[in-house]
Amino acid sequence: AQSVTQLDSQVPVFEEAPVELRCNYSSSVSVYLFWYVQYPNQGLQLLLKYLSGSTLVKGINGFEAEFNKSQTSFHLRKPSVHISDTAEYFCAVTHFSGGYNKLIFGAGTRLAVHP
Amino acid sequence: DTAVSQTPKYLVTQMGNDKSIKCEQNLGHDTMYWYKQDSKKFLKIMFSYNNKELIINETVPNRFSPKSPDKAHLNLHINSLELGDSAVYFCASSQGTSGYPSTDTQYFGPGTRLTVL
C-alpha cells in the first residue's frame, strides 16, 4: 500500500530565502505524485503533479518539484519565498485499489515565511 | 464562479445533535469526495462518489451518511454528534476515472469547520 511521509512538520524561513519541503513515498507500483497548498482558512489547491516524463515538474507560484525514483522522493522547492507563501503544504500519492482511486496525503508541512 | 462550494462555513452544535453539510460543484466532474481534517491538519478521505454511486467508504462510523442526489451535489449528514467529530470537513471533486490509476487533480471546497460542544 502506498504511504507518504513529510519529514518536516514545520519549516521557518526568511523572505527571499530558498526553501525545500521534503516528501518521501512508499509504493510498489508506478505512482502519481502531487503537491497541494492550503492557505490559512482555505481549501487545498494543486501546486503541481508528477505523472510521467521529465522528473522536474514546474508548478504555480514559482514552485517546482523533482521526482527521484531511486530515493522514492518528491521534494518541493522554491528559490526565493515570499510572505504570501506562508501556508500548509501537502504531498500526496494516488492509491489505486479495487478499481478505484483515492489520494493518500502526508501529514503536511507548515511553511512560515518571516520578514 | 466558485468551483466547489460548501455550506455552512462554520457549524457549532451540541453533542448528540444531528447536522448536515452541503456541497456543490459546477465543474461537471463525475467524482466527489468528503475529507476530514483533524486539529493536527491531517487529511483523510471519508467517502467518494462516482456518478451518484458510493465507491469509497473508509472506516467511518455509520453515524456519517453521505447522500448524492445528483452528480453535482454530495451532502454529508452526521447523526448523534460526538466531541471527536470536531474537525474541518472538505468536499472535493475530480473528473473521476475509475478502472485505472488516476492522474486527476482534485478541486477542494473551502471547508466547513464543525465544533461540537
GROMACS .gro file of N, CA, C and O in nm, chain B:
model
  468
  116ASP      N    1  -1.701   3.250  -1.052
  116ASP     CA    2  -1.787   3.142  -1.005
  116ASP      C    3  -1.709   3.044  -0.919
  116ASP      O    4  -1.600   3.003  -0.957
  117THR      N    5  -1.765   3.009  -0.805
  117THR     CA    6  -1.698   2.914  -0.717
  117THR      C    7  -1.709   2.775  -0.777
  117THR      O    8  -1.818   2.731  -0.813
  118ALA      N    9  -1.598   2.703  -0.784
  118ALA     CA   10  -1.598   2.573  -0.846
  118ALA      C   11  -1.660   2.468  -0.753
  118ALA      O   12  -1.746   2.390  -0.794
  119VAL      N   13  -1.614   2.465  -0.628
  119VAL     CA   14  -1.667   2.372  -0.529
  119VAL      C   15  -1.707   2.456  -0.408
  119VAL      O   16  -1.623   2.524  -0.350
  120SER      N   17  -1.833   2.451  -0.374
  120SER     CA   18  -1.882   2.531  -0.262
  120SER      C   19  -1.941   2.441  -0.154
  120SER      O   20  -1.993   2.333  -0.184
  121GLN      N   21  -1.928   2.487  -0.032
  121GLN     CA   22  -1.980   2.413   0.083
  121GLN      C   23  -2.058   2.509   0.172
  121GLN      O   24  -2.020   2.624   0.189
  122THR      N   25  -2.163   2.455   0.232
  122THR     CA   26  -2.237   2.532   0.332
  122THR      C   27  -2.275   2.439   0.447
  122THR      O   28  -2.310   2.322   0.424
  123PRO      N   29  -2.268   2.489   0.570
  123PRO     CA   30  -2.218   2.622   0.608
  123PRO      C   31  -2.066   2.623   0.618
  123PRO      O   32  -2.002   2.519   0.608
  124LYS      N   33  -2.010   2.739   0.638
  124LYS     CA   34  -1.865   2.751   0.656
  124LYS      C   35  -1.827   2.716   0.800
  124LYS      O   36  -1.721   2.659   0.825
  125TYR      N   37  -1.912   2.753   0.893
  125TYR     CA   38  -1.891   2.721   1.034
  125TYR      C   39  -2.017   2.655   1.088
  125TYR      O   40  -2.128   2.694   1.052
  126LEU      N   41  -1.996   2.559   1.176
  126LEU     CA   42  -2.110   2.489   1.236
  126LEU      C   43  -2.073   2.458   1.381
  126LEU      O   44  -1.976   2.385   1.407
  127VAL      N   45  -2.147   2.518   1.474
  127VAL     CA   46  -2.124   2.494   1.616
  127VAL      C   47  -2.250   2.431   1.671
  127VAL      O   48  -2.360   2.484   1.652
  128THR      N   49  -2.236   2.316   1.738
  128THR     CA   50  -2.352   2.243   1.782
  128THR      C   51  -2.321   2.165   1.909
  128THR      O   52  -2.206   2.149   1.948
  129GLN      N   53  -2.425   2.115   1.970
  129GLN     CA   54  -2.410   2.038   2.094
  129GLN      C   55  -2.395   1.889   2.063
  129GLN      O   56  -2.445   1.840   1.960
  130MET      N   57  -2.329   1.821   2.154
  130MET     CA   58  -2.321   1.674   2.144
  130MET      C   59  -2.460   1.615   2.133
  130MET      O   60  -2.554   1.663   2.197
  131GLY      N   61  -2.472   1.512   2.050
  131GLY     CA   62  -2.598   1.441   2.037
  131GLY      C   63  -2.688   1.493   1.926
  131GLY      O   64  -2.782   1.423   1.885
  132ASN      N   65  -2.657   1.613   1.878
  132ASN     CA   66  -2.740   1.668   1.769
  132ASN      C   67  -2.709   1.602   1.636
  132ASN      O   68  -2.605   1.535   1.619
  133ASP      N   69  -2.798   1.625   1.539
  133ASP     CA   70  -2.778   1.579   1.401
  133ASP      C   71  -2.759   1.703   1.314
  133ASP      O   72  -2.832   1.801   1.328
  134LYS      N   73  -2.660   1.696   1.224
  134LYS     CA   74  -2.635   1.811   1.137
  134LYS      C   75  -2.598   1.763   0.997
  134LYS      O   76  -2.553   1.651   0.978
  135SER      N   77  -2.615   1.855   0.902
  135SER     CA   78  -2.579   1.826   0.763
  135SER      C   79  -2.489   1.933   0.706
  135SER      O   80  -2.500   2.051   0.743
  136ILE      N   81  -2.400   1.891   0.618
  136ILE     CA   82  -2.314   1.982   0.542
  136ILE      C   83  -2.343   1.957   0.394
  136ILE      O   84  -2.352   1.841   0.352
  137LYS      N   85  -2.356   2.067   0.319
  137LYS     CA   86  -2.388   2.051   0.177
  137LYS      C   87  -2.269   2.088   0.091
  137LYS      O   88  -2.190   2.176   0.126
  138CYS      N   89  -2.259   2.023  -0.022
  138CYS     CA   90  -2.150   2.050  -0.116
  138CYS      C   91  -2.204   2.048  -0.258
  138CYS      O   92  -2.283   1.960  -0.294
  139GLU      N   93  -2.158   2.144  -0.337
  139GLU     CA   94  -2.198   2.151  -0.477
  139GLU      C   95  -2.076   2.184  -0.562
  139GLU      O   96  -1.992   2.266  -0.523
  140GLN      N   97  -2.064   2.120  -0.677
  140GLN     CA   98  -1.957   2.154  -0.770
  140GLN      C   99  -2.017   2.186  -0.908
  140GLN      O  100  -2.112   2.120  -0.952
  141ASN      N  101  -1.961   2.289  -0.971
  141ASN     CA  102  -2.010   2.330  -1.102
  141ASN      C  103  -1.906   2.304  -1.211
  141ASN      O  104  -1.903   2.373  -1.314
  142LEU      N  105  -1.821   2.206  -1.187
  142LEU     CA  106  -1.713   2.174  -1.282
  142LEU      C  107  -1.751   2.063  -1.379
  142LEU      O  108  -1.671   2.027  -1.465
  143GLY      N  109  -1.867   2.005  -1.360
  143GLY     CA  110  -1.907   1.895  -1.445
  143GLY      C  111  -1.833   1.765  -1.415
  143GLY      O  112  -1.830   1.675  -1.499
  144HIS      N  113  -1.775   1.756  -1.298
  144HIS     CA  114  -1.700   1.637  -1.260
  144HIS      C  115  -1.792   1.520  -1.225
  144HIS      O  116  -1.905   1.539  -1.184
  145ASP      N  117  -1.736   1.400  -1.242
  145ASP     CA  118  -1.813   1.279  -1.212
  145ASP      C  119  -1.793   1.229  -1.070
  145ASP      O  120  -1.874   1.151  -1.021
  146THR      N  121  -1.683   1.267  -1.007
  146THR     CA  122  -1.650   1.210  -0.876
  146THR      C  123  -1.640   1.319  -0.770
  146THR      O  124  -1.584   1.426  -0.794
  147MET      N  125  -1.697   1.290  -0.654
  147MET     CA  126  -1.692   1.382  -0.541
  147MET      C  127  -1.647   1.307  -0.418
  147MET      O  128  -1.663   1.185  -0.407
  148TYR      N  129  -1.588   1.383  -0.324
  148TYR     CA  130  -1.526   1.324  -0.206
  148TYR      C  131  -1.561   1.405  -0.081
  148TYR      O  132  -1.585   1.525  -0.089
  149TRP      N  133  -1.555   1.339   0.032
  149TRP     CA  134  -1.554   1.406   0.161
  149TRP      C  135  -1.425   1.366   0.234
  149TRP      O  136  -1.390   1.248   0.240
  150TYR      N  137  -1.358   1.470   0.287
  150TYR     CA  138  -1.238   1.451   0.366
  150TYR      C  139  -1.260   1.510   0.505
  150TYR      O  140  -1.333   1.608   0.521
  151LYS      N  141  -1.190   1.455   0.603
  151LYS     CA  142  -1.188   1.511   0.737
  151LYS      C  143  -1.046   1.556   0.768
  151LYS      O  144  -0.951   1.479   0.748
  152GLN      N  145  -1.032   1.682   0.813
  152GLN     CA  146  -0.901   1.732   0.854
  152GLN      C  147  -0.905   1.758   1.004
  152GLN      O  148  -0.982   1.840   1.052
  153ASP      N  149  -0.819   1.687   1.077
  153ASP     CA  150  -0.823   1.700   1.223
  153ASP      C  151  -0.742   1.821   1.269
  153ASP      O  152  -0.688   1.897   1.187
  154SER      N  153  -0.733   1.836   1.400
  154SER     CA  154  -0.669   1.955   1.456
  154SER      C  155  -0.520   1.962   1.425
  154SER      O  156  -0.460   2.070   1.431
  155LYS      N  157  -0.461   1.850   1.389
  155LYS     CA  158  -0.318   1.849   1.351
  155LYS      C  159  -0.301   1.861   1.200
  155LYS      O  160  -0.193   1.838   1.147
  156LYS      N  161  -0.409   1.897   1.131
  156LYS     CA  162  -0.408   1.920   0.987
  156LYS      C  163  -0.401   1.791   0.906
  156LYS      O  164  -0.385   1.798   0.784
  157PHE      N  165  -0.409   1.675   0.971
  157PHE     CA  166  -0.404   1.551   0.896
  157PHE      C  167  -0.532   1.533   0.817
  157PHE      O  168  -0.642   1.547   0.871
  158LEU      N  169  -0.517   1.502   0.689
  158LEU     CA  170  -0.630   1.496   0.597
  158LEU      C  171  -0.657   1.351   0.557
  158LEU      O  172  -0.567   1.284   0.505
  159LYS      N  173  -0.780   1.305   0.579
  159LYS     CA  174  -0.811   1.166   0.549
  159LYS      C  175  -0.943   1.158   0.473
  159LYS      O  176  -1.041   1.222   0.510
  160ILE      N  177  -0.944   1.075   0.370
  160ILE     CA  178  -1.065   1.059   0.293
  160ILE      C  179  -1.169   0.981   0.375
  160ILE      O  180  -1.134   0.890   0.451
  161MET      N  181  -1.295   1.021   0.359
  161MET     CA  182  -1.404   0.951   0.425
  161MET      C  183  -1.486   0.873   0.322
  161MET      O  184  -1.510   0.754   0.337
  162PHE      N  185  -1.532   0.944   0.220
  162PHE     CA  186  -1.618   0.884   0.119
  162PHE      C  187  -1.582   0.938  -0.020
  162PHE      O  188  -1.528   1.046  -0.033
  163SER      N  189  -1.619   0.857  -0.120
  163SER     CA  190  -1.610   0.903  -0.257
  163SER      C  191  -1.730   0.851  -0.333
  163SER      O  192  -1.772   0.735  -0.316
  164TYR      N  193  -1.786   0.937  -0.418
  164TYR     CA  194  -1.899   0.901  -0.503
  164TYR      C  195  -1.860   0.923  -0.648
  164TYR      O  196  -1.798   1.023  -0.682
  165ASN      N  197  -1.899   0.832  -0.733
  165ASN     CA  198  -1.881   0.847  -0.876
  165ASN      C  199  -2.016   0.836  -0.942
  165ASN      O  200  -2.083   0.732  -0.932
  166ASN      N  201  -2.060   0.943  -1.008
  166ASN     CA  202  -2.192   0.943  -1.072
  166ASN      C  203  -2.302   0.895  -0.977
  166ASN      O  204  -2.381   0.807  -1.012
  167LYS      N  205  -2.304   0.952  -0.860
  167LYS     CA  206  -2.405   0.925  -0.756
  167LYS      C  207  -2.390   0.789  -0.689
  167LYS      O  208  -2.472   0.753  -0.604
  168GLU      N  209  -2.289   0.713  -0.726
  168GLU     CA  210  -2.272   0.582  -0.666
  168GLU      C  211  -2.156   0.584  -0.566
  168GLU      O  212  -2.046   0.631  -0.599
  169LEU      N  213  -2.178   0.531  -0.448
  169LEU     CA  214  -2.073   0.525  -0.346
  169LEU      C  215  -1.967   0.428  -0.390
  169LEU      O  216  -1.996   0.311  -0.417
  170ILE      N  217  -1.840   0.475  -0.398
  170ILE     CA  218  -1.732   0.386  -0.441
  170ILE      C  219  -1.624   0.369  -0.336
  170ILE      O  220  -1.550   0.272  -0.340
  171ILE      N  221  -1.610   0.464  -0.248
  171ILE     CA  222  -1.513   0.451  -0.139
  171ILE      C  223  -1.584   0.484  -0.008
  171ILE      O  224  -1.648   0.587   0.004
  172ASN      N  225  -1.572   0.395   0.086
  172ASN     CA  226  -1.627   0.417   0.218
  172ASN      C  227  -1.521   0.372   0.317
  172ASN      O  228  -1.504   0.252   0.340
  173GLU      N  229  -1.444   0.468   0.366
  173GLU     CA  230  -1.339   0.434   0.459
  173GLU      C  231  -1.400   0.393   0.593
  173GLU      O  232  -1.522   0.396   0.609
  174THR      N  233  -1.317   0.357   0.688
  174THR     CA  234  -1.371   0.311   0.816
  174THR      C  235  -1.423   0.430   0.896
  174THR      O  236  -1.358   0.481   0.987
  175VAL      N  237  -1.540   0.473   0.855
  175VAL     CA  238  -1.606   0.588   0.916
  175VAL      C  239  -1.726   0.536   0.994
  175VAL      O  240  -1.798   0.448   0.946
  176PRO      N  241  -1.752   0.589   1.115
  176PRO     CA  242  -1.870   0.543   1.190
  176PRO      C  243  -1.997   0.559   1.108
  176PRO      O  244  -2.010   0.654   1.029
  177ASN      N  245  -2.091   0.468   1.126
  177ASN     CA  246  -2.211   0.476   1.044
  177ASN      C  247  -2.304   0.589   1.087
  177ASN      O  248  -2.414   0.605   1.031
  178ARG      N  249  -2.261   0.671   1.183
  178ARG     CA  250  -2.334   0.795   1.212
  178ARG      C  251  -2.318   0.895   1.097
  178ARG      O  252  -2.393   0.991   1.088
  179PHE      N  253  -2.216   0.872   1.014
  179PHE     CA  254  -2.190   0.959   0.898
  179PHE      C  255  -2.257   0.895   0.777
  179PHE      O  256  -2.226   0.781   0.742
  180SER      N  257  -2.345   0.972   0.712
  180SER     CA  258  -2.410   0.916   0.594
  180SER      C  259  -2.405   1.019   0.481
  180SER      O  260  -2.465   1.127   0.491
  181PRO      N  261  -2.332   0.987   0.377
  181PRO     CA  262  -2.329   1.075   0.261
  181PRO      C  263  -2.451   1.049   0.173
  181PRO      O  264  -2.505   0.939   0.172
  182LYS      N  265  -2.490   1.155   0.100
  182LYS     CA  266  -2.601   1.138   0.006
  182LYS      C  267  -2.571   1.222  -0.117
  182LYS      O  268  -2.535   1.339  -0.105
  183SER      N  269  -2.591   1.163  -0.233
  183SER     CA  270  -2.564   1.233  -0.358
  183SER      C  271  -2.690   1.235  -0.442
  183SER      O  272  -2.719   1.139  -0.513
  184PRO      N  273  -2.767   1.343  -0.437
  184PRO     CA  274  -2.892   1.350  -0.514
  184PRO      C  275  -2.868   1.356  -0.665
  184PRO      O  276  -2.952   1.312  -0.743
  185ASP      N  277  -2.755   1.413  -0.704
  185ASP     CA  278  -2.714   1.415  -0.844
  185ASP      C  279  -2.563   1.431  -0.844
  185ASP      O  280  -2.503   1.455  -0.739
  186LYS      N  281  -2.501   1.421  -0.961
  186LYS     CA  282  -2.355   1.414  -0.960
  186LYS      C  283  -2.288   1.548  -0.927
  186LYS      O  284  -2.168   1.554  -0.906
  187ALA      N  285  -2.367   1.656  -0.918
  187ALA     CA  286  -2.311   1.786  -0.882
  187ALA      C  287  -2.318   1.815  -0.732
  187ALA      O  288  -2.264   1.914  -0.685
  188HIS      N  289  -2.385   1.728  -0.659
  188HIS     CA  290  -2.406   1.751  -0.516
  188HIS      C  291  -2.367   1.628  -0.435
  188HIS      O  292  -2.398   1.515  -0.473
  189LEU      N  293  -2.302   1.655  -0.323
  189LEU     CA  294  -2.271   1.548  -0.228
  189LEU      C  295  -2.283   1.607  -0.088
  189LEU      O  296  -2.207   1.694  -0.050
  190ASN      N  297  -2.384   1.560  -0.015
  190ASN     CA  298  -2.410   1.611   0.119
  190ASN      C  299  -2.362   1.511   0.222
  190ASN      O  300  -2.351   1.391   0.195
  191LEU      N  301  -2.334   1.562   0.340
  191LEU     CA  302  -2.287   1.476   0.449
  191LEU      C  303  -2.376   1.499   0.570
  191LEU      O  304  -2.387   1.612   0.619
  192HIS      N  305  -2.443   1.394   0.614
  192HIS     CA  306  -2.528   1.403   0.731
  192HIS      C  307  -2.460   1.329   0.846
  192HIS      O  308  -2.409   1.218   0.827
  193ILE      N  309  -2.460   1.392   0.962
  193ILE     CA  310  -2.396   1.330   1.078
  193ILE      C  311  -2.498   1.322   1.191
  193ILE      O  312  -2.557   1.423   1.231
  194ASN      N  313  -2.521   1.200   1.238
  194ASN     CA  314  -2.614   1.177   1.349
  194ASN      C  315  -2.539   1.171   1.482
  194ASN      O  316  -2.422   1.134   1.486
  195SER      N  317  -2.610   1.207   1.587
  195SER     CA  318  -2.557   1.190   1.724
  195SER      C  319  -2.413   1.239   1.736
  195SER      O  320  -2.322   1.163   1.770
  196LEU      N  321  -2.394   1.365   1.710
  196LEU     CA  322  -2.259   1.421   1.707
  196LEU      C  323  -2.184   1.401   1.837
  196LEU      O  324  -2.240   1.410   1.947
  197GLU      N  325  -2.054   1.372   1.822
  197GLU     CA  326  -1.965   1.350   1.937
  197GLU      C  327  -1.853   1.455   1.935
  197GLU      O  328  -1.825   1.514   1.831
  198LEU      N  329  -1.789   1.471   2.051
  198LEU     CA  330  -1.680   1.569   2.061
  198LEU      C  331  -1.572   1.542   1.957
  198LEU      O  332  -1.516   1.635   1.898
  199GLY      N  333  -1.544   1.415   1.933
  199GLY     CA  334  -1.438   1.377   1.841
  199GLY      C  335  -1.469   1.406   1.695
  199GLY      O  336  -1.381   1.394   1.609
  200ASP      N  337  -1.592   1.447   1.669
  200ASP     CA  338  -1.628   1.482   1.531
  200ASP      C  339  -1.585   1.623   1.496
  200ASP      O  340  -1.590   1.663   1.380
  201SER      N  341  -1.542   1.699   1.596
  201SER     CA  342  -1.495   1.835   1.570
  201SER      C  343  -1.374   1.830   1.477
  201SER      O  344  -1.276   1.762   1.505
  202ALA      N  345  -1.385   1.902   1.366
  202ALA     CA  346  -1.281   1.897   1.263
  202ALA      C  347  -1.324   1.993   1.153
  202ALA      O  348  -1.430   2.054   1.157
  203VAL      N  349  -1.237   2.002   1.051
  203VAL     CA  350  -1.277   2.072   0.929
  203VAL      C  351  -1.307   1.966   0.825
  203VAL      O  352  -1.226   1.875   0.802
  204TYR      N  353  -1.422   1.977   0.763
  204TYR     CA  354  -1.465   1.880   0.662
  204TYR      C  355  -1.456   1.947   0.524
  204TYR      O  356  -1.510   2.055   0.502
  205PHE      N  357  -1.384   1.879   0.435
  205PHE     CA  358  -1.367   1.930   0.299
  205PHE      C  359  -1.438   1.841   0.199
  205PHE      O  360  -1.425   1.718   0.203
  206CYS      N  361  -1.506   1.907   0.109
  206CYS     CA  362  -1.560   1.841  -0.007
  206CYS      C  363  -1.463   1.864  -0.123
  206CYS      O  364  -1.395   1.968  -0.128
  207ALA      N  365  -1.453   1.770  -0.212
  207ALA     CA  366  -1.367   1.785  -0.330
  207ALA      C  367  -1.432   1.715  -0.448
  207ALA      O  368  -1.521   1.631  -0.431
  208SER      N  369  -1.387   1.751  -0.567
  208SER     CA  370  -1.436   1.680  -0.685
  208SER      C  371  -1.321   1.662  -0.784
  208SER      O  372  -1.221   1.732  -0.780
  209SER      N  373  -1.337   1.564  -0.870
  209SER     CA  374  -1.241   1.542  -0.978
  209SER      C  375  -1.315   1.484  -1.098
  209SER      O  376  -1.429   1.439  -1.086
  210GLN      N  377  -1.247   1.488  -1.212
  210GLN     CA  378  -1.310   1.439  -1.334
  210GLN      C  379  -1.357   1.296  -1.316
  210GLN      O  380  -1.460   1.255  -1.363
  211GLY      N  381  -1.273   1.218  -1.242
  211GLY     CA  382  -1.325   1.091  -1.197
  211GLY      C  383  -1.311   0.979  -1.296
  211GLY      O  384  -1.401   0.955  -1.377
  212THR      N  385  -1.201   0.912  -1.289
  212THR     CA  386  -1.180   0.798  -1.375
  212THR      C  387  -1.160   0.677  -1.287
  212THR      O  388  -1.082   0.679  -1.194
  213SER      N  389  -1.234   0.574  -1.316
  213SER     CA  390  -1.215   0.453  -1.238
  213SER      C  391  -1.170   0.342  -1.332
  213SER      O  392  -1.184   0.352  -1.453
  214GLY      N  393  -1.116   0.239  -1.276
  214GLY     CA  394  -1.070   0.129  -1.358
  214GLY      C  395  -0.920   0.131  -1.382
  214GLY      O  396  -0.862   0.032  -1.421
  215TYR      N  397  -0.856   0.245  -1.358
  215TYR     CA  398  -0.711   0.253  -1.370
  215TYR      C  399  -0.661   0.371  -1.287
  215TYR      O  400  -0.740   0.460  -1.254
  216PRO      N  401  -0.532   0.373  -1.252
  216PRO     CA  402  -0.482   0.481  -1.165
  216PRO      C  403  -0.510   0.620  -1.223
  216PRO      O  404  -0.492   0.645  -1.342
  217SER      N  405  -0.553   0.709  -1.136
  217SER     CA  406  -0.599   0.840  -1.181
  217SER      C  407  -0.489   0.945  -1.175
  217SER      O  408  -0.415   0.952  -1.078
  218THR      N  409  -0.486   1.027  -1.279
  218THR     CA  410  -0.396   1.143  -1.280
  218THR      C  411  -0.472   1.271  -1.249
  218THR      O  412  -0.417   1.379  -1.256
  219ASP      N  413  -0.599   1.256  -1.213
  219ASP     CA  414  -0.685   1.374  -1.198
  219ASP      C  415  -0.645   1.462  -1.083
  219ASP      O  416  -0.608   1.417  -0.975
  220THR      N  417  -0.661   1.591  -1.105
  220THR     CA  418  -0.650   1.689  -0.997
  220THR      C  419  -0.782   1.692  -0.921
  220THR      O  420  -0.889   1.686  -0.981
  221GLN      N  421  -0.771   1.699  -0.790
  221GLN     CA  422  -0.892   1.717  -0.710
  221GLN      C  423  -0.907   1.865  -0.676
  221GLN      O  424  -0.809   1.932  -0.643
  222TYR      N  425  -1.029   1.913  -0.685
  222TYR     CA  426  -1.061   2.053  -0.654
  222TYR      C  427  -1.138   2.056  -0.523
  222TYR      O  428  -1.241   1.989  -0.510
  223PHE      N  429  -1.087   2.135  -0.430
  223PHE     CA  430  -1.141   2.135  -0.295
  223PHE      C  431  -1.231   2.255  -0.270
  223PHE      O  432  -1.206   2.366  -0.320
  224GLY      N  433  -1.332   2.232  -0.187
  224GLY     CA  434  -1.412   2.341  -0.137
  224GLY      C  435  -1.339   2.413  -0.024
  224GLY      O  436  -1.231   2.370   0.017
  225PRO      N  437  -1.399   2.519   0.029
  225PRO     CA  438  -1.333   2.600   0.132
  225PRO      C  439  -1.334   2.538   0.271
  225PRO      O  440  -1.267   2.586   0.361
  226GLY      N  441  -1.412   2.432   0.287
  226GLY     CA  442  -1.416   2.364   0.416
  226GLY      C  443  -1.530   2.411   0.504
  226GLY      O  444  -1.580   2.523   0.492
  227THR      N  445  -1.573   2.320   0.593
  227THR     CA  446  -1.672   2.350   0.695
  227THR      C  447  -1.609   2.316   0.830
  227THR      O  448  -1.573   2.200   0.854
  228ARG      N  449  -1.596   2.416   0.915
  228ARG     CA  450  -1.538   2.391   1.047
  228ARG      C  451  -1.649   2.355   1.143
  228ARG      O  452  -1.735   2.436   1.175
  229LEU      N  453  -1.649   2.229   1.185
  229LEU     CA  454  -1.751   2.178   1.277
  229LEU      C  455  -1.694   2.174   1.418
  229LEU      O  456  -1.588   2.117   1.441
  230THR      N  457  -1.765   2.238   1.509
  230THR     CA  458  -1.727   2.237   1.651
  230THR      C  459  -1.841   2.176   1.730
  230THR      O  460  -1.953   2.226   1.725
  231VAL      N  461  -1.810   2.069   1.800
  231VAL     CA  462  -1.910   2.002   1.883
  231VAL      C  463  -1.880   2.032   2.029
  231VAL      O  464  -1.769   2.006   2.078
  232LEU      N  465  -1.977   2.090   2.097
  232LEU     CA  466  -1.957   2.131   2.237
  232LEU      C  467  -2.015   2.030   2.335
  232LEU      O  468  -2.111   1.958   2.300
   0.00000   0.00000   0.00000
